[in-house]
mmCIF file of C-alpha atoms in Angstrom:
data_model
loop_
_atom_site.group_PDB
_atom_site.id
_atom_site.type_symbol
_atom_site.label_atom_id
_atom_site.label_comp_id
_atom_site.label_asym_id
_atom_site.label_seq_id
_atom_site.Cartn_x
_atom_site.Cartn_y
_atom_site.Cartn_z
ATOM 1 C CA UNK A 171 -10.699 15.721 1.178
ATOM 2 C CA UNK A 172 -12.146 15.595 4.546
ATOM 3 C CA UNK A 173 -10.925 16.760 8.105
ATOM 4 C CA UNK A 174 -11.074 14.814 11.083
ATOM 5 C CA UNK A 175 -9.647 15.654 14.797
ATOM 6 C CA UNK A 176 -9.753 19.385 14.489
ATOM 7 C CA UNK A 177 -10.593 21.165 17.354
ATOM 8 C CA UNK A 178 -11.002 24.761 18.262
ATOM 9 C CA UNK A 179 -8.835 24.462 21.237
ATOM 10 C CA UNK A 180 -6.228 23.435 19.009
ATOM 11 C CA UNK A 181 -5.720 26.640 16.432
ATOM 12 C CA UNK A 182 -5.175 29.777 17.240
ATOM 13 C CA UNK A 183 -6.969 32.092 17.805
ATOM 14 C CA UNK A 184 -9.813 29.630 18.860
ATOM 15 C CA UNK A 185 -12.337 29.222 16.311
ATOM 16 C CA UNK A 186 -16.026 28.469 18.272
ATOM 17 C CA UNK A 187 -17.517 26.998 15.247
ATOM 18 C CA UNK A 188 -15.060 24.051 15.118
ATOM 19 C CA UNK A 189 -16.107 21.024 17.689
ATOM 20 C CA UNK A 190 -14.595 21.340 21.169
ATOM 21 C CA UNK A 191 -12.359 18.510 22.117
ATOM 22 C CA UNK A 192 -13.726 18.717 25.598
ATOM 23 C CA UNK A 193 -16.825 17.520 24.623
ATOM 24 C CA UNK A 194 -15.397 14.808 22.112
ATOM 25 C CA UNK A 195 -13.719 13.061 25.122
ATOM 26 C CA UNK A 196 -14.518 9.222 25.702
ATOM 27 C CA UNK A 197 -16.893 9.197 23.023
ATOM 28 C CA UNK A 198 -14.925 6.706 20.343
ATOM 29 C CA UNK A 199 -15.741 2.763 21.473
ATOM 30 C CA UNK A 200 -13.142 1.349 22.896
ATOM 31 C CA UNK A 201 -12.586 -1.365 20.778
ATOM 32 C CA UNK A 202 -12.133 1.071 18.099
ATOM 33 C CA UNK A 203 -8.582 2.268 19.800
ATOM 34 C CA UNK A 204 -6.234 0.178 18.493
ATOM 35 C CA UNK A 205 -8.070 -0.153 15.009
ATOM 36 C CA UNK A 206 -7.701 3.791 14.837
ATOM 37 C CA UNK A 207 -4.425 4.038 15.955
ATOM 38 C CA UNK A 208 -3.100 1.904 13.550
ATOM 39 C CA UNK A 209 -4.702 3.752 10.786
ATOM 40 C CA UNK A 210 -3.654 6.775 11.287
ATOM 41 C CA UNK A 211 -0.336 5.554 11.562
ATOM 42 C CA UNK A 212 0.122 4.443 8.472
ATOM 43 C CA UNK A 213 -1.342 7.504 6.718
ATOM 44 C CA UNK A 214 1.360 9.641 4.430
ATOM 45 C CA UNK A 215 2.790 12.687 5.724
ATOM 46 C CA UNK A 216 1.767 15.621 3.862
ATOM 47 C CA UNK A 217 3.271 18.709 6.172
ATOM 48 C CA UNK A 218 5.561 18.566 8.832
ATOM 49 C CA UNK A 219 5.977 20.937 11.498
ATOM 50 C CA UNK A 220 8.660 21.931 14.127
ATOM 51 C CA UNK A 221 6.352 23.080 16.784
ATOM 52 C CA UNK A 222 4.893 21.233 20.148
ATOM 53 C CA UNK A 223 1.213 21.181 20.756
ATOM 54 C CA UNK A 224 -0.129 21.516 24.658
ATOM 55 C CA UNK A 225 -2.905 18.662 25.558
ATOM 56 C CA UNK A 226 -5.806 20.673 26.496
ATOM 57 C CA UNK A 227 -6.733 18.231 29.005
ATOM 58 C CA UNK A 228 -3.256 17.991 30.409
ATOM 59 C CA UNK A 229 -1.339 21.113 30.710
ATOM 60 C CA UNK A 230 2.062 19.695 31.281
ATOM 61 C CA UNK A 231 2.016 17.572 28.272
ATOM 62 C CA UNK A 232 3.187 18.461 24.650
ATOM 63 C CA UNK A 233 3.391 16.542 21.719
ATOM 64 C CA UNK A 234 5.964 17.057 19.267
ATOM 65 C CA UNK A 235 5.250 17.821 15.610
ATOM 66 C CA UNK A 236 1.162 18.378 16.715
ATOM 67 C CA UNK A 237 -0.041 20.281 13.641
ATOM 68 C CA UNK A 238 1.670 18.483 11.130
ATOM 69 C CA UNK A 239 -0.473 16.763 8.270
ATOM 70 C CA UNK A 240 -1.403 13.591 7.310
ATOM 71 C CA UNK A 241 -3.604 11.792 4.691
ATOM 72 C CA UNK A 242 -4.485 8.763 3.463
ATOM 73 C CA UNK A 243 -5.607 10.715 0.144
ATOM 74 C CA UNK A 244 -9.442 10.658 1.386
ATOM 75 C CA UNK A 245 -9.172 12.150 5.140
ATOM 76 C CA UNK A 246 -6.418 14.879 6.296
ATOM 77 C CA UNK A 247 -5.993 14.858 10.333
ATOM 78 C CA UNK A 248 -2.985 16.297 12.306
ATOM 79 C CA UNK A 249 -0.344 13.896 13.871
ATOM 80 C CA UNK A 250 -1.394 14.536 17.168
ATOM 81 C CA UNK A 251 -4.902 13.102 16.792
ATOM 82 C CA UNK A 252 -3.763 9.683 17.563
ATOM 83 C CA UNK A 253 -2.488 11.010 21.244
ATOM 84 C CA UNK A 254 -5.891 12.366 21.955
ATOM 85 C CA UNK A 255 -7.422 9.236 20.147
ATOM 86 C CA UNK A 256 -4.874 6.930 22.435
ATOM 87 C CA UNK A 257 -5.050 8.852 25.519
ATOM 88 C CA UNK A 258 -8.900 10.608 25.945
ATOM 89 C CA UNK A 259 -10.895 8.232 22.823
ATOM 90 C CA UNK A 260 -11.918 11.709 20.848
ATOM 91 C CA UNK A 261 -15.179 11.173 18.668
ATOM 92 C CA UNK A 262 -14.306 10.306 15.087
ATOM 93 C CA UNK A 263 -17.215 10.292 12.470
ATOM 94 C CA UNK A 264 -18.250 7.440 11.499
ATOM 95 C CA UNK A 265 -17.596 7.454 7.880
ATOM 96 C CA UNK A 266 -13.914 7.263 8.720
ATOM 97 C CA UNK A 267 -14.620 4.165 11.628
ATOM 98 C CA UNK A 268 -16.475 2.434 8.465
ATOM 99 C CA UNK A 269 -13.309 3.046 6.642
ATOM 100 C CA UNK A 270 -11.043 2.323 8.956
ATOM 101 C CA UNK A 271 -13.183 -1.063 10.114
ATOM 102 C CA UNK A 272 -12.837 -2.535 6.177
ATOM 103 C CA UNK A 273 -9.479 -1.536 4.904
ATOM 104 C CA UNK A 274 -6.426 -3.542 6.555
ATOM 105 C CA UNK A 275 -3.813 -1.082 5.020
ATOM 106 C CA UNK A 276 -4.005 2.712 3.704
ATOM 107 C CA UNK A 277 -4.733 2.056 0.452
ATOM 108 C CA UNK A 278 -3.120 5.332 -0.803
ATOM 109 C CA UNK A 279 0.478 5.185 -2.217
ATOM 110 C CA UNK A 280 2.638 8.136 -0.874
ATOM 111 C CA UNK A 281 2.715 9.293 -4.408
ATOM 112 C CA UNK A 282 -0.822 9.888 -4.596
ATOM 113 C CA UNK A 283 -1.382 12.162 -1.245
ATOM 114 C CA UNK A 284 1.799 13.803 -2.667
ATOM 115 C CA UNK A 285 0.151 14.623 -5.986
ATOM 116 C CA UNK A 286 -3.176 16.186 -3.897
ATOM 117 C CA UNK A 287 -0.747 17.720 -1.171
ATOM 118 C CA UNK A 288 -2.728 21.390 -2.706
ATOM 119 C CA UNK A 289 -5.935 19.759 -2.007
ATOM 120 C CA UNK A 290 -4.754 18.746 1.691
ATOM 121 C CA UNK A 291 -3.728 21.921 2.861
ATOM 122 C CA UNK A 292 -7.154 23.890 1.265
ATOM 123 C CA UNK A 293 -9.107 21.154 2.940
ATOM 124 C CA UNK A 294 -7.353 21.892 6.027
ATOM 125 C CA UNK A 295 -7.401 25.210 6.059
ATOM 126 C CA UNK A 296 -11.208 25.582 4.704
ATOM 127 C CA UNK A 297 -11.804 23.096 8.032
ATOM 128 C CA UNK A 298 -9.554 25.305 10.141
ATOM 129 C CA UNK A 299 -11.977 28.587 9.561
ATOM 130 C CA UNK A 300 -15.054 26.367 10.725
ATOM 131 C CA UNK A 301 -16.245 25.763 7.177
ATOM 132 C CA UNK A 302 -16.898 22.416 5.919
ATOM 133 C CA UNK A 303 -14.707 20.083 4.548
ATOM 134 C CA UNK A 304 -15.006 18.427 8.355
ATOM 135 C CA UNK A 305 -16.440 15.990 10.410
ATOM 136 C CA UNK A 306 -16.121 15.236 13.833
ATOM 137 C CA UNK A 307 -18.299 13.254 16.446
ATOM 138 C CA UNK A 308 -21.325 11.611 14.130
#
């Protein structure tokens, strides 16, 4: 399971050895956008939250449900990746562009990510302390 999206201005307390979103701005393609978008839409929701996260590059913005979860079995990212994908084009490695570039649909049935839901939420929180599984702006 691998992390993308996670930035230290988004946990708390800030962790400096995660990737700063600041520096991830305007670096995915453009054409890559919609391709992204649409991937990460259709990934399965592993954890849901109940809490608002603030855009870092717009304090008077939030986005509901921010650290929530999801996977497409193979990458974990939170639901608010796709505003900062959609609204500021934040790096994304590209293992997952390849990825996203030759699959049409997640490929992952819900009952799948729900079996490795354990194996999300290490991933995420190994990735969360700075350690590896992660990968973010290659």
């Amino acid at each position: 399971m691998r992390v993308i999206g996670l930035f230290r201005e988004l946990v708390t307390p800030e962790n400096t050895r995660l990737p700063s979103i600041y520096a991830s701005k305007n670096i995915l393609a453009e054409d890559m956008v919609m391709p992204v978008l649409k991937y990460l839409s259709m990934g399965t929701d592993v954890i849901d939250v109940m809490e608002t996260t603030q855009d870092p590059f717009d304090s008077e913005k939030f986005i509901s449900g921010g650290p929530s979860l999801t996977s497409d079995g193979e990458w974990v990212w939170r639901y608010d990746l796709a505003h900062y994908v959609r609204s500021y084009r934040v790096g994304l490695p590209e293992e997952f562009l390849a990825r996203v570039r030759h699959v049409e649909a997640v490929p992952v049935k819900k009952l799948i990510v729900n079996e490795v839901a354990d194996n999300v939420l290490e991933a995420y929180r190994t990735a969360k302390m700075g350690s590896t599984p992660m990968n973010n702006n290659k």
